[in-house]
PDB file of C-alpha atoms in Angstrom:
ATOM      1  CA  UNK A   6      -8.273  14.358  -6.715  1.00  0.00           C
ATOM      2  CA  UNK A   7      -9.775  11.819  -4.309  1.00  0.00           C
ATOM      3  CA  UNK A   8      -9.706   8.247  -5.664  1.00  0.00           C
ATOM      4  CA  UNK A   9     -13.099   6.651  -6.199  1.00  0.00           C
ATOM      5  CA  UNK A  10     -13.298   3.233  -4.685  1.00  0.00           C
ATOM      6  CA  UNK A  11     -15.367   0.377  -5.972  1.00  0.00           C
ATOM      7  CA  UNK A  12     -17.965  -1.314  -3.803  1.00  0.00           C
ATOM      8  CA  UNK A  13     -16.303  -3.682  -1.367  1.00  0.00           C
ATOM      9  CA  UNK A  14     -17.519  -7.244  -0.845  1.00  0.00           C
ATOM     10  CA  UNK A  15     -16.378  -9.741   1.749  1.00  0.00           C
ATOM     11  CA  UNK A  16     -14.527 -13.000   1.221  1.00  0.00           C
ATOM     12  CA  UNK A  17     -13.273 -15.543   3.703  1.00  0.00           C
ATOM     13  CA  UNK A  18      -9.743 -16.930   3.605  1.00  0.00           C
ATOM     14  CA  UNK A  19      -7.829 -19.295   5.846  1.00  0.00           C
ATOM     15  CA  UNK A  20      -4.215 -18.642   6.740  1.00  0.00           C
ATOM     16  CA  UNK A  21      -1.745 -20.495   8.943  1.00  0.00           C
ATOM     17  CA  UNK A  22      -1.859 -19.488  12.602  1.00  0.00           C
ATOM     18  CA  UNK A  23       1.649 -18.001  12.381  1.00  0.00           C
ATOM     19  CA  UNK A  24       0.575 -15.829   9.446  1.00  0.00           C
ATOM     20  CA  UNK A  25      -2.426 -14.550  11.442  1.00  0.00           C
ATOM     21  CA  UNK A  26      -0.158 -13.633  14.344  1.00  0.00           C
ATOM     22  CA  UNK A  27       2.135 -11.747  11.961  1.00  0.00           C
ATOM     23  CA  UNK A  28      -0.776  -9.983  10.235  1.00  0.00           C
ATOM     24  CA  UNK A  29      -2.159  -8.877  13.598  1.00  0.00           C
ATOM     25  CA  UNK A  30       1.258  -7.586  14.720  1.00  0.00           C
ATOM     26  CA  UNK A  31       1.843  -5.715  11.473  1.00  0.00           C
ATOM     27  CA  UNK A  32      -1.660  -4.227  11.659  1.00  0.00           C
ATOM     28  CA  UNK A  33      -1.127  -3.013  15.236  1.00  0.00           C
ATOM     29  CA  UNK A  34       2.178  -1.405  14.201  1.00  0.00           C
ATOM     30  CA  UNK A  35       0.250   0.543  11.567  1.00  0.00           C
ATOM     31  CA  UNK A  36      -2.681   1.430  13.794  1.00  0.00           C
ATOM     32  CA  UNK A  37      -5.046  -0.868  11.886  1.00  0.00           C
ATOM     33  CA  UNK A  38      -7.159  -3.901  12.643  1.00  0.00           C
ATOM     34  CA  UNK A  39      -5.963  -7.212  11.237  1.00  0.00           C
ATOM     35  CA  UNK A  40      -8.736  -7.550   8.664  1.00  0.00           C
ATOM     36  CA  UNK A  41      -7.971  -4.137   7.145  1.00  0.00           C
ATOM     37  CA  UNK A  42      -4.254  -4.918   6.913  1.00  0.00           C
ATOM     38  CA  UNK A  43      -4.990  -8.364   5.441  1.00  0.00           C
ATOM     39  CA  UNK A  44      -7.166  -6.678   2.814  1.00  0.00           C
ATOM     40  CA  UNK A  45      -4.340  -4.323   1.915  1.00  0.00           C
ATOM     41  CA  UNK A  46      -1.875  -7.194   1.686  1.00  0.00           C
ATOM     42  CA  UNK A  47      -4.341  -8.954  -0.625  1.00  0.00           C
ATOM     43  CA  UNK A  48      -4.665  -5.824  -2.809  1.00  0.00           C
ATOM     44  CA  UNK A  49      -0.890  -5.610  -3.180  1.00  0.00           C
ATOM     45  CA  UNK A  50      -0.490  -9.258  -4.141  1.00  0.00           C
ATOM     46  CA  UNK A  51      -3.507  -9.171  -6.428  1.00  0.00           C
ATOM     47  CA  UNK A  52      -2.116  -6.144  -8.280  1.00  0.00           C
ATOM     48  CA  UNK A  53       1.142  -8.012  -8.883  1.00  0.00           C
ATOM     49  CA  UNK A  54      -0.676 -11.127 -10.128  1.00  0.00           C
ATOM     50  CA  UNK A  55      -2.864  -9.074 -12.472  1.00  0.00           C
ATOM     51  CA  UNK A  56       0.250  -7.434 -13.896  1.00  0.00           C
ATOM     52  CA  UNK A  57       1.776 -10.862 -14.543  1.00  0.00           C
ATOM     53  CA  UNK A  58      -1.420 -11.964 -16.328  1.00  0.00           C
ATOM     54  CA  UNK A  59      -0.964  -9.001 -18.656  1.00  0.00           C
ATOM     55  CA  UNK A  60       2.580 -10.253 -19.381  1.00  0.00           C
ATOM     56  CA  UNK A  61       4.114  -7.304 -17.619  1.00  0.00           C
ATOM     57  CA  UNK A  62       7.546  -8.144 -16.190  1.00  0.00           C
ATOM     58  CA  UNK A  63       7.363  -8.218 -12.403  1.00  0.00           C
ATOM     59  CA  UNK A  64      10.604  -8.148 -10.456  1.00  0.00           C
ATOM     60  CA  UNK A  65      11.182  -7.631  -6.747  1.00  0.00           C
ATOM     61  CA  UNK A  66      11.732  -3.939  -7.487  1.00  0.00           C
ATOM     62  CA  UNK A  67       8.404  -3.805  -9.351  1.00  0.00           C
ATOM     63  CA  UNK A  68       6.635  -5.444  -6.420  1.00  0.00           C
ATOM     64  CA  UNK A  69       8.281  -2.951  -4.056  1.00  0.00           C
ATOM     65  CA  UNK A  70       6.947  -0.145  -6.255  1.00  0.00           C
ATOM     66  CA  UNK A  71       3.437  -1.634  -6.236  1.00  0.00           C
ATOM     67  CA  UNK A  72       3.549  -1.989  -2.453  1.00  0.00           C
ATOM     68  CA  UNK A  73       4.934   1.502  -1.918  1.00  0.00           C
ATOM     69  CA  UNK A  74       2.497   3.120  -4.313  1.00  0.00           C
ATOM     70  CA  UNK A  75      -0.464   1.303  -2.832  1.00  0.00           C
ATOM     71  CA  UNK A  76       0.462   2.243   0.713  1.00  0.00           C
ATOM     72  CA  UNK A  77       1.121   5.823  -0.341  1.00  0.00           C
ATOM     73  CA  UNK A  78      -2.373   6.071  -1.831  1.00  0.00           C
ATOM     74  CA  UNK A  79      -3.845   4.746   1.423  1.00  0.00           C
ATOM     75  CA  UNK A  80      -2.307   7.618   3.367  1.00  0.00           C
ATOM     76  CA  UNK A  81      -5.815   9.026   3.851  1.00  0.00           C
ATOM     77  CA  UNK A  82      -5.212  11.704   1.238  1.00  0.00           C
ATOM     78  CA  UNK A  83      -3.695  14.082   3.780  1.00  0.00           C
ATOM     79  CA  UNK A  84      -0.102  13.418   2.669  1.00  0.00           C
ATOM     80  CA  UNK A  85       0.989  13.289   6.307  1.00  0.00           C
ATOM     81  CA  UNK A  86       4.637  12.329   5.920  1.00  0.00           C
ATOM     82  CA  UNK A  87       4.861  10.797   9.389  1.00  0.00           C
ATOM     83  CA  UNK A  88       1.909   8.467   8.720  1.00  0.00           C
ATOM     84  CA  UNK A  89       3.195   7.506   5.290  1.00  0.00           C
ATOM     85  CA  UNK A  90       6.653   6.895   6.748  1.00  0.00           C
ATOM     86  CA  UNK A  91       5.196   4.605   9.396  1.00  0.00           C
ATOM     87  CA  UNK A  92       3.069   2.720   6.847  1.00  0.00           C
ATOM     88  CA  UNK A  93       5.995   2.138   4.492  1.00  0.00           C
ATOM     89  CA  UNK A  94       8.645   1.657   7.168  1.00  0.00           C
ATOM     90  CA  UNK A  95      11.045   4.175   5.633  1.00  0.00           C
ATOM     91  CA  UNK A  96      12.489   7.444   6.973  1.00  0.00           C
ATOM     92  CA  UNK A  97      10.185  10.438   6.851  1.00  0.00           C
ATOM     93  CA  UNK A  98      12.819  12.406   4.893  1.00  0.00           C
ATOM     94  CA  UNK A  99      12.568   9.808   2.112  1.00  0.00           C
ATOM     95  CA  UNK A 100       8.799  10.267   2.022  1.00  0.00           C
ATOM     96  CA  UNK A 101       9.175  14.053   1.825  1.00  0.00           C
ATOM     97  CA  UNK A 102      11.613  13.758  -1.078  1.00  0.00           C
ATOM     98  CA  UNK A 103       9.302  11.291  -2.831  1.00  0.00           C
ATOM     99  CA  UNK A 104       6.316  13.616  -2.460  1.00  0.00           C
ATOM    100  CA  UNK A 105       8.348  16.597  -3.665  1.00  0.00           C
ATOM    101  CA  UNK A 106       9.424  14.697  -6.790  1.00  0.00           C
ATOM    102  CA  UNK A 107       5.850  13.435  -7.320  1.00  0.00           C
ATOM    103  CA  UNK A 108       4.486  16.974  -7.127  1.00  0.00           C
ATOM    104  CA  UNK A 109       7.105  18.197  -9.616  1.00  0.00           C
ATOM    105  CA  UNK A 110       6.298  15.307 -11.944  1.00  0.00           C
ATOM    106  CA  UNK A 111       2.558  16.070 -11.763  1.00  0.00           C
ATOM    107  CA  UNK A 112       3.180  19.793 -12.462  1.00  0.00           C
ATOM    108  CA  UNK A 113       5.330  18.927 -15.498  1.00  0.00           C
ATOM    109  CA  UNK A 114       2.656  16.573 -16.907  1.00  0.00           C
TER     110      UNK A 114
END
């Protein structure tokens, strides 16, 4: 199933110069432009804040799961383990095992 995305609208934010340099570097490492990566970083943080508003406990492990899940969903739907591995910064074998378990979980549900 392909996720349906809501209409996107622009906002303007200001960040420290050092943060912009880091965002641009991280984006390049992922083959993205800085604004796309900054949007993804925003989505990840926003998801965590929304969870806190709903009184859901958010730990570092929870935030890692939000980040990993969000990046996994952005893998262009092709489940290319090399691309996902690069986006998450973890070994490709880990991604393959994760996808295998996910597929088994989805079949069992």
